[in-house]
Amino acid sequence: MMLFSRVRGLPVLTPGDADRVGVVRALTVDAASGEVTHVRIRRGRLRREAVVAWSALGAVGPDMLIARPAGRPAEVPPHRDLVGSRVLTECGEERGTVLDAAFDPATARIEAVLTTLGELPAGRLLGLGDHALVIRTGHGRPG
C-alpha cells in the first residue's frame, strides 16, 4: 500500500540510464473506477508538466518511480486533486475533507480515502469533480 502523500515529490526516472524526468506533482484519479490513472510530473525549474499514464510506469518503489519510454499519451483526462477535496454524499451532505488516500501501486486501485471524519472504503466513491469528491451514502458495493 502507498499513500498519495508519500508519492508526491518522488523522483521519476527513465530505466537504464536513470535520467531524471522530474518529480511527482500529483496523481490523477478516476473516482468512478477507483483507480489512479495518470501521474503528473513537474519538470525542471520552469515547472513544465508532463503527464504519464500509470500503466506506462515500469516500476514503482518507495523512493522513486520508473517511467518506460513512451509516445504521447492518447488522451489525458482533466486533473482534479483528490487530496484537499471536500467530500459530499450523493444527497449533498458534507462529509469532511480528503487528507490522503491509500492505493495499491501494482494495480493502481484505491483502497481507502482518509478524510477529516475518518476512513472511506473505495467502494463508496462515485466521482470527483471541480468542487468535491462525491460518495455513496450507504456502505458501498461489496468487493
CSV table of N, CA and C in Angstrom, one decimal:
chain,number,residue,atom,x,y,z
A,1,MET,N,0.8,-1.2,0.0
A,1,MET,CA,0.0,0.0,0.0
A,1,MET,C,0.9,1.2,0.0
A,2,MET,N,0.5,2.2,-0.7
A,2,MET,CA,1.2,3.5,-0.7
A,2,MET,C,0.2,4.6,-0.5
A,3,LEU,N,0.6,5.7,0.1
A,3,LEU,CA,-0.2,6.9,0.3
A,3,LEU,C,0.1,7.9,-0.7
A,4,PHE,N,-0.9,8.7,-1.2
A,4,PHE,CA,-0.7,9.8,-2.1
A,4,PHE,C,0.4,10.7,-1.6
A,5,SER,N,0.3,11.0,-0.3
A,5,SER,CA,1.3,12.0,0.3
A,5,SER,C,2.7,11.5,0.2
A,6,ARG,N,2.9,10.2,0.2
A,6,ARG,CA,4.3,9.6,0.1
A,6,ARG,C,4.8,9.6,-1.3
A,7,VAL,N,3.9,9.6,-2.3
A,7,VAL,CA,4.3,9.6,-3.7
A,7,VAL,C,4.6,11.0,-4.2
A,8,ARG,N,3.9,12.0,-3.7
A,8,ARG,CA,4.2,13.4,-4.1
A,8,ARG,C,5.6,13.7,-3.8
A,9,GLY,N,6.3,14.3,-4.8
A,9,GLY,CA,7.7,14.7,-4.6
A,9,GLY,C,8.7,13.6,-4.9
A,10,LEU,N,8.3,12.4,-5.2
A,10,LEU,CA,9.3,11.3,-5.5
A,10,LEU,C,9.8,11.6,-6.9
A,11,PRO,N,11.1,11.3,-7.1
A,11,PRO,CA,11.7,11.4,-8.4
A,11,PRO,C,11.2,10.4,-9.4
A,12,VAL,N,11.0,10.8,-10.7
A,12,VAL,CA,10.6,9.9,-11.7
A,12,VAL,C,11.8,9.7,-12.7
A,13,LEU,N,12.3,8.5,-12.9
A,13,LEU,CA,13.5,8.2,-13.6
A,13,LEU,C,13.1,7.4,-14.9
A,14,THR,N,14.0,7.5,-15.9
A,14,THR,CA,13.9,6.6,-17.0
A,14,THR,C,14.7,5.3,-16.7
A,15,PRO,N,14.3,4.2,-17.3
A,15,PRO,CA,15.1,3.0,-17.0
A,15,PRO,C,16.4,3.0,-17.7
A,16,GLY,N,17.3,2.2,-17.2
A,16,GLY,CA,18.6,2.0,-17.8
A,16,GLY,C,19.5,3.2,-17.4
A,17,ASP,N,19.5,4.3,-18.1
A,17,ASP,CA,20.4,5.4,-17.8
A,17,ASP,C,20.0,6.2,-16.6
A,18,ALA,N,18.8,5.9,-16.1
A,18,ALA,CA,18.2,6.6,-14.9
A,18,ALA,C,18.3,8.1,-14.9
A,19,ASP,N,18.0,8.6,-16.1
A,19,ASP,CA,17.8,10.1,-16.2
A,19,ASP,C,16.6,10.5,-15.5
A,20,ARG,N,16.7,11.6,-14.8
A,20,ARG,CA,15.6,12.1,-14.0
A,20,ARG,C,14.6,12.9,-14.9
A,21,VAL,N,13.4,12.4,-15.0
A,21,VAL,CA,12.3,13.1,-15.8
A,21,VAL,C,11.8,14.3,-15.0
A,22,GLY,N,11.7,14.1,-13.7
A,22,GLY,CA,11.1,15.2,-12.9
A,22,GLY,C,10.7,14.6,-11.6
A,23,VAL,N,9.8,15.3,-10.9
A,23,VAL,CA,9.2,14.8,-9.6
A,23,VAL,C,7.7,14.7,-9.7
A,24,VAL,N,7.1,13.8,-9.0
A,24,VAL,CA,5.7,13.7,-9.0
A,24,VAL,C,5.0,14.9,-8.3
A,25,ARG,N,4.1,15.5,-9.1
A,25,ARG,CA,3.4,16.7,-8.6
A,25,ARG,C,2.1,16.2,-8.0
A,26,ALA,N,1.4,15.3,-8.7
A,26,ALA,CA,0.1,14.8,-8.3
A,26,ALA,C,-0.3,13.6,-9.0
A,27,LEU,N,-1.3,12.9,-8.5
A,27,LEU,CA,-1.9,11.7,-9.1
A,27,LEU,C,-3.3,12.0,-9.6
A,28,THR,N,-3.6,11.6,-10.8
A,28,THR,CA,-4.9,11.8,-11.3
A,28,THR,C,-5.7,10.5,-11.1
A,29,VAL,N,-7.0,10.7,-10.6
A,29,VAL,CA,-7.8,9.6,-10.2
A,29,VAL,C,-9.1,9.6,-11.0
A,30,ASP,N,-9.5,8.4,-11.3
A,30,ASP,CA,-10.9,8.2,-11.9
A,30,ASP,C,-11.6,7.6,-10.7
A,31,ALA,N,-12.4,8.4,-10.0
A,31,ALA,CA,-13.1,8.0,-8.8
A,31,ALA,C,-14.2,7.0,-9.1
A,32,ALA,N,-14.8,7.0,-10.3
A,32,ALA,CA,-15.8,6.0,-10.6
A,32,ALA,C,-15.2,4.6,-10.7
A,33,SER,N,-14.0,4.5,-11.2
A,33,SER,CA,-13.4,3.1,-11.3
A,33,SER,C,-12.6,2.9,-10.1
A,34,GLY,N,-12.3,3.9,-9.3
A,34,GLY,CA,-11.5,3.7,-8.1
A,34,GLY,C,-10.0,3.5,-8.4
A,35,GLU,N,-9.5,4.1,-9.4
A,35,GLU,CA,-8.1,3.9,-9.8
A,35,GLU,C,-7.3,5.2,-10.1
A,36,VAL,N,-6.0,5.1,-9.8
A,36,VAL,CA,-5.1,6.1,-10.2
A,36,VAL,C,-4.9,5.9,-11.7
A,37,THR,N,-5.1,6.9,-12.6
A,37,THR,CA,-4.9,6.7,-14.0
A,37,THR,C,-3.6,7.4,-14.5
A,38,HIS,N,-3.2,8.5,-14.0
A,38,HIS,CA,-2.0,9.2,-14.5
A,38,HIS,C,-1.2,9.8,-13.4
A,39,VAL,N,0.1,10.1,-13.7
A,39,VAL,CA,1.0,10.7,-12.8
A,39,VAL,C,1.3,12.1,-13.5
A,40,ARG,N,1.2,13.2,-12.7
A,40,ARG,CA,1.6,14.5,-13.2
A,40,ARG,C,3.0,14.7,-12.7
A,41,ILE,N,3.9,15.1,-13.6
A,41,ILE,CA,5.3,15.2,-13.3
A,41,ILE,C,5.8,16.6,-13.5
A,42,ARG,N,6.3,17.2,-12.5
A,42,ARG,CA,6.9,18.6,-12.7
A,42,ARG,C,8.3,18.4,-13.2
A,43,ARG,N,8.6,19.2,-14.3
A,43,ARG,CA,9.9,19.0,-15.0
A,43,ARG,C,10.6,20.4,-14.9
A,44,GLY,N,11.8,20.3,-14.2
A,44,GLY,CA,12.7,21.5,-14.2
A,44,GLY,C,12.2,22.7,-13.5
A,45,ARG,N,13.0,23.7,-13.6
A,45,ARG,CA,12.7,25.0,-12.8
A,45,ARG,C,11.5,25.7,-13.4
A,46,LEU,N,11.2,25.5,-14.7
A,46,LEU,CA,10.1,26.3,-15.3
A,46,LEU,C,8.8,25.7,-15.0
A,47,ARG,N,8.8,24.6,-14.2
A,47,ARG,CA,7.6,24.0,-13.7
A,47,ARG,C,6.7,23.5,-14.9
A,48,ARG,N,7.3,23.1,-16.0
A,48,ARG,CA,6.5,22.5,-17.0
A,48,ARG,C,6.0,21.2,-16.5
A,49,GLU,N,5.0,20.7,-17.1
A,49,GLU,CA,4.4,19.4,-16.5
A,49,GLU,C,4.3,18.4,-17.6
A,50,ALA,N,4.7,17.2,-17.3
A,50,ALA,CA,4.5,16.0,-18.1
A,50,ALA,C,3.4,15.1,-17.5
A,51,VAL,N,2.7,14.4,-18.3
A,51,VAL,CA,1.7,13.5,-17.8
A,51,VAL,C,2.0,12.1,-18.3
A,52,VAL,N,2.1,11.1,-17.4
A,52,VAL,CA,2.4,9.8,-17.8
A,52,VAL,C,1.2,8.9,-17.3
A,53,ALA,N,0.7,8.0,-18.1
A,53,ALA,CA,-0.3,7.0,-17.7
A,53,ALA,C,0.3,6.1,-16.7
A,54,TRP,N,-0.4,5.8,-15.6
A,54,TRP,CA,0.1,4.9,-14.6
A,54,TRP,C,0.5,3.6,-15.2
A,55,SER,N,-0.3,3.1,-16.2
A,55,SER,CA,0.1,1.8,-16.9
A,55,SER,C,1.4,1.9,-17.6
A,56,ALA,N,1.9,3.1,-17.9
A,56,ALA,CA,3.2,3.3,-18.6
A,56,ALA,C,4.4,3.3,-17.7
A,57,LEU,N,4.1,3.2,-16.4
A,57,LEU,CA,5.2,3.1,-15.4
A,57,LEU,C,5.8,1.7,-15.4
A,58,GLY,N,7.2,1.6,-15.4
A,58,GLY,CA,7.8,0.3,-15.4
A,58,GLY,C,7.9,-0.2,-14.0
A,59,ALA,N,8.1,0.6,-13.0
A,59,ALA,CA,8.2,0.2,-11.6
A,59,ALA,C,7.9,1.3,-10.7
A,60,VAL,N,7.4,0.9,-9.5
A,60,VAL,CA,7.0,1.9,-8.5
A,60,VAL,C,7.6,1.4,-7.2
A,61,GLY,N,8.5,2.3,-6.6
A,61,GLY,CA,9.1,1.9,-5.4
A,61,GLY,C,8.8,3.0,-4.3
A,62,PRO,N,9.3,2.7,-3.1
A,62,PRO,CA,9.0,3.7,-2.0
A,62,PRO,C,9.8,5.0,-2.2
A,63,ASP,N,10.9,5.0,-3.0
A,63,ASP,CA,11.7,6.2,-3.1
A,63,ASP,C,11.8,6.7,-4.6
A,64,MET,N,11.2,6.0,-5.5
A,64,MET,CA,11.2,6.5,-6.9
A,64,MET,C,10.2,5.8,-7.8
A,65,LEU,N,9.9,6.4,-8.9
A,65,LEU,CA,9.1,5.8,-10.0
A,65,LEU,C,9.9,5.7,-11.2
A,66,ILE,N,9.8,4.6,-12.0
A,66,ILE,CA,10.5,4.4,-13.2
A,66,ILE,C,9.5,4.5,-14.3
A,67,ALA,N,9.7,5.4,-15.3
A,67,ALA,CA,8.8,5.6,-16.4
A,67,ALA,C,9.4,4.9,-17.6
A,68,ARG,N,8.6,4.0,-18.3
A,68,ARG,CA,9.0,3.5,-19.5
A,68,ARG,C,9.0,4.5,-20.6
A,69,PRO,N,9.9,4.5,-21.5
A,69,PRO,CA,9.8,5.5,-22.6
A,69,PRO,C,8.6,5.2,-23.4
A,70,ALA,N,7.8,6.2,-23.7
A,70,ALA,CA,6.5,6.0,-24.5
A,70,ALA,C,6.3,7.2,-25.3
A,71,GLY,N,5.4,7.0,-26.3
A,71,GLY,CA,4.9,8.1,-27.1
A,71,GLY,C,4.0,9.0,-26.3
A,72,ARG,N,3.4,9.9,-27.1
A,72,ARG,CA,2.5,10.9,-26.4
A,72,ARG,C,1.3,10.1,-25.9
A,73,PRO,N,0.8,10.4,-24.7
A,73,PRO,CA,-0.5,9.8,-24.3
A,73,PRO,C,-1.6,10.1,-25.2
A,74,ALA,N,-2.4,9.1,-25.4
A,74,ALA,CA,-3.6,9.2,-26.3
A,74,ALA,C,-4.5,10.3,-25.9
A,75,GLU,N,-4.9,10.1,-24.6
A,75,GLU,CA,-5.9,11.1,-24.1
A,75,GLU,C,-5.6,11.3,-22.6
A,76,VAL,N,-5.4,12.6,-22.3
A,76,VAL,CA,-5.1,12.9,-20.9
A,76,VAL,C,-6.4,13.5,-20.2
A,77,PRO,N,-6.9,12.8,-19.2
A,77,PRO,CA,-8.1,13.3,-18.5
A,77,PRO,C,-7.8,14.6,-17.8
A,78,PRO,N,-8.8,15.4,-17.5
A,78,PRO,CA,-8.6,16.6,-16.7
A,78,PRO,C,-8.2,16.2,-15.3
A,79,HIS,N,-7.3,17.0,-14.7
A,79,HIS,CA,-6.8,16.7,-13.4
A,79,HIS,C,-7.6,17.5,-12.3
A,80,ARG,N,-8.0,16.7,-11.3
A,80,ARG,CA,-8.6,17.3,-10.1
A,80,ARG,C,-7.9,16.7,-8.9
A,81,ASP,N,-7.5,17.5,-8.0
A,81,ASP,CA,-6.8,17.0,-6.9
A,81,ASP,C,-7.8,16.3,-5.9
A,82,LEU,N,-7.5,15.0,-5.6
A,82,LEU,CA,-8.3,14.3,-4.7
A,82,LEU,C,-8.0,14.8,-3.3
A,83,VAL,N,-6.7,14.9,-2.9
A,83,VAL,CA,-6.3,15.4,-1.6
A,83,VAL,C,-6.7,16.9,-1.5
A,84,GLY,N,-7.4,17.2,-0.5
A,84,GLY,CA,-7.9,18.6,-0.2
A,84,GLY,C,-9.3,18.8,-0.7
A,85,SER,N,-9.9,17.8,-1.4
A,85,SER,CA,-11.3,17.9,-1.9
A,85,SER,C,-12.2,17.8,-0.7
A,86,ARG,N,-13.3,18.6,-0.9
A,86,ARG,CA,-14.5,18.4,0.1
A,86,ARG,C,-15.1,17.1,-0.3
A,87,VAL,N,-15.7,16.4,0.7
A,87,VAL,CA,-16.4,15.2,0.5
A,87,VAL,C,-17.9,15.4,0.7
A,88,LEU,N,-18.7,15.1,-0.3
A,88,LEU,CA,-20.1,15.2,-0.3
A,88,LEU,C,-20.8,13.9,-0.6
A,89,THR,N,-21.9,13.6,0.1
A,89,THR,CA,-22.7,12.4,-0.3
A,89,THR,C,-23.5,12.7,-1.6
A,90,GLU,N,-24.0,11.7,-2.2
A,90,GLU,CA,-24.8,11.9,-3.4
A,90,GLU,C,-26.1,12.8,-3.1
A,91,CYS,N,-26.4,12.9,-1.8
A,91,CYS,CA,-27.5,13.7,-1.4
A,91,CYS,C,-27.1,15.2,-1.0
A,92,GLY,N,-25.8,15.4,-1.1
A,92,GLY,CA,-25.3,16.8,-0.9
A,92,GLY,C,-24.8,17.0,0.5
A,93,GLU,N,-24.7,16.0,1.4
A,93,GLU,CA,-24.3,16.2,2.8
A,93,GLU,C,-22.8,16.3,2.9
A,94,GLU,N,-22.3,17.2,3.6
A,94,GLU,CA,-20.9,17.4,3.9
A,94,GLU,C,-20.3,16.2,4.7
A,95,ARG,N,-19.2,15.6,4.3
A,95,ARG,CA,-18.6,14.5,5.0
A,95,ARG,C,-17.1,14.8,5.2
A,96,GLY,N,-16.7,16.0,5.4
A,96,GLY,CA,-15.3,16.3,5.7
A,96,GLY,C,-14.5,16.7,4.5
A,97,THR,N,-13.2,16.5,4.6
A,97,THR,CA,-12.2,16.9,3.6
A,97,THR,C,-11.2,15.7,3.4
A,98,VAL,N,-10.8,15.5,2.2
A,98,VAL,CA,-9.8,14.4,1.9
A,98,VAL,C,-8.4,14.8,2.4
A,99,LEU,N,-7.8,14.0,3.3
A,99,LEU,CA,-6.5,14.3,3.8
A,99,LEU,C,-5.4,13.5,3.0
A,100,ASP,N,-5.8,12.3,2.6
A,100,ASP,CA,-4.9,11.4,1.9
A,100,ASP,C,-5.6,10.2,1.3
A,101,ALA,N,-5.0,9.4,0.6
A,101,ALA,CA,-5.6,8.2,0.0
A,101,ALA,C,-4.6,7.1,0.0
A,102,ALA,N,-5.0,5.8,0.2
A,102,ALA,CA,-4.1,4.7,0.1
A,102,ALA,C,-4.5,3.9,-1.1
A,103,PHE,N,-3.4,3.5,-1.9
A,103,PHE,CA,-3.7,2.7,-3.1
A,103,PHE,C,-2.6,1.6,-3.2
A,104,ASP,N,-3.0,0.6,-4.1
A,104,ASP,CA,-2.1,-0.5,-4.4
A,104,ASP,C,-1.3,-0.1,-5.6
A,105,PRO,N,0.1,0.1,-5.5
A,105,PRO,CA,0.8,0.6,-6.7
A,105,PRO,C,0.9,-0.4,-7.8
A,106,ALA,N,0.7,-1.7,-7.5
A,106,ALA,CA,0.7,-2.7,-8.5
A,106,ALA,C,-0.5,-2.7,-9.4
A,107,THR,N,-1.7,-2.4,-8.8
A,107,THR,CA,-2.9,-2.4,-9.6
A,107,THR,C,-3.5,-1.0,-9.8
A,108,ALA,N,-2.9,0.0,-9.1
A,108,ALA,CA,-3.4,1.4,-9.2
A,108,ALA,C,-4.8,1.5,-8.5
A,109,ARG,N,-5.3,0.5,-7.9
A,109,ARG,CA,-6.6,0.6,-7.2
A,109,ARG,C,-6.5,1.3,-5.9
A,110,ILE,N,-7.4,2.3,-5.7
A,110,ILE,CA,-7.5,3.0,-4.5
A,110,ILE,C,-8.2,2.0,-3.4
A,111,GLU,N,-7.6,1.9,-2.3
A,111,GLU,CA,-8.1,1.0,-1.2
A,111,GLU,C,-8.9,1.8,-0.2
A,112,ALA,N,-8.5,3.0,0.1
A,112,ALA,CA,-9.3,3.8,1.1
A,112,ALA,C,-8.9,5.3,0.9
A,113,VAL,N,-9.9,6.1,1.3
A,113,VAL,CA,-9.7,7.5,1.3
A,113,VAL,C,-9.7,8.0,2.7
A,114,LEU,N,-8.7,8.7,3.1
A,114,LEU,CA,-8.6,9.2,4.5
A,114,LEU,C,-9.2,10.6,4.6
A,115,THR,N,-10.2,10.8,5.4
A,115,THR,CA,-10.8,12.2,5.5
A,115,THR,C,-10.7,12.7,6.9
A,116,THR,N,-11.1,13.9,7.1
A,116,THR,CA,-11.1,14.6,8.4
A,116,THR,C,-12.1,13.9,9.3
A,117,LEU,N,-13.0,13.1,8.7
A,117,LEU,CA,-14.0,12.4,9.5
A,117,LEU,C,-13.8,10.9,9.6
A,118,GLY,N,-12.7,10.4,9.1
A,118,GLY,CA,-12.4,9.0,9.2
A,118,GLY,C,-12.1,8.4,7.8
A,119,GLU,N,-12.0,7.1,7.7
A,119,GLU,CA,-11.7,6.4,6.5
A,119,GLU,C,-12.9,6.0,5.7
A,120,LEU,N,-12.8,6.2,4.4
A,120,LEU,CA,-13.9,5.8,3.5
A,120,LEU,C,-13.4,4.6,2.6
A,121,PRO,N,-14.1,3.5,2.5
A,121,PRO,CA,-13.7,2.5,1.6
A,121,PRO,C,-13.9,2.9,0.2
A,122,ALA,N,-13.0,2.5,-0.7
A,122,ALA,CA,-13.1,2.9,-2.1
A,122,ALA,C,-14.4,2.6,-2.8
A,123,GLY,N,-15.1,1.6,-2.3
A,123,GLY,CA,-16.4,1.2,-2.9
A,123,GLY,C,-17.4,2.3,-2.8
A,124,ARG,N,-17.2,3.3,-2.0
A,124,ARG,CA,-18.2,4.4,-1.8
A,124,ARG,C,-18.0,5.5,-2.8
A,125,LEU,N,-16.9,5.5,-3.5
A,125,LEU,CA,-16.5,6.6,-4.4
A,125,LEU,C,-17.4,6.6,-5.6
A,126,LEU,N,-18.0,7.8,-6.0
A,126,LEU,CA,-18.8,7.9,-7.2
A,126,LEU,C,-18.2,8.7,-8.2
A,127,GLY,N,-17.6,9.9,-7.8
A,127,GLY,CA,-17.0,10.8,-8.8
A,127,GLY,C,-16.2,11.9,-8.1
A,128,LEU,N,-15.3,12.5,-8.9
A,128,LEU,CA,-14.5,13.6,-8.4
A,128,LEU,C,-14.7,14.7,-9.4
A,129,GLY,N,-15.2,15.8,-8.9
A,129,GLY,CA,-15.5,17.0,-9.7
A,129,GLY,C,-14.6,18.1,-9.3
A,130,ASP,N,-14.9,19.3,-9.9
A,130,ASP,CA,-14.1,20.5,-9.6
A,130,ASP,C,-14.3,20.9,-8.1
A,131,HIS,N,-15.5,20.6,-7.5
A,131,HIS,CA,-15.8,21.1,-6.2
A,131,HIS,C,-15.8,20.1,-5.1
A,132,ALA,N,-15.9,18.8,-5.4
A,132,ALA,CA,-15.9,17.8,-4.4
A,132,ALA,C,-15.8,16.4,-4.9
A,133,LEU,N,-15.4,15.5,-3.9
A,133,LEU,CA,-15.5,14.1,-4.1
A,133,LEU,C,-16.9,13.7,-3.7
A,134,VAL,N,-17.6,13.0,-4.6
A,134,VAL,CA,-18.9,12.5,-4.3
A,134,VAL,C,-18.9,11.1,-3.9
A,135,ILE,N,-19.6,10.7,-2.8
A,135,ILE,CA,-19.6,9.3,-2.3
A,135,ILE,C,-21.0,8.8,-2.2
A,136,ARG,N,-21.1,7.5,-2.2
A,136,ARG,CA,-22.4,6.9,-1.9
A,136,ARG,C,-22.7,7.1,-0.4
A,137,THR,N,-24.0,7.2,-0.1
A,137,THR,CA,-24.4,7.4,1.3
A,137,THR,C,-24.3,6.1,2.1
A,138,GLY,N,-24.5,5.0,1.5
A,138,GLY,CA,-24.5,3.7,2.2
A,138,GLY,C,-23.1,3.2,2.4
A,139,HIS,N,-23.0,1.9,2.5
A,139,HIS,CA,-21.7,1.2,2.9
A,139,HIS,C,-20.9,0.8,1.7
A,140,GLY,N,-21.4,1.2,0.5
A,140,GLY,CA,-20.7,0.8,-0.7
A,140,GLY,C,-21.0,-0.5,-1.3
A,141,ARG,N,-20.4,-0.8,-2.5
A,141,ARG,CA,-20.7,-2.1,-3.1
A,141,ARG,C,-19.7,-3.1,-2.5
A,142,PRO,N,-20.1,-4.4,-2.5
A,142,PRO,CA,-19.2,-5.4,-1.9
A,142,PRO,C,-18.0,-5.6,-2.8
A,143,GLY,N,-16.9,-6.1,-2.2
A,143,GLY,CA,-15.8,-6.4,-3.0
A,143,GLY,C,-14.6,-5.6,-2.6
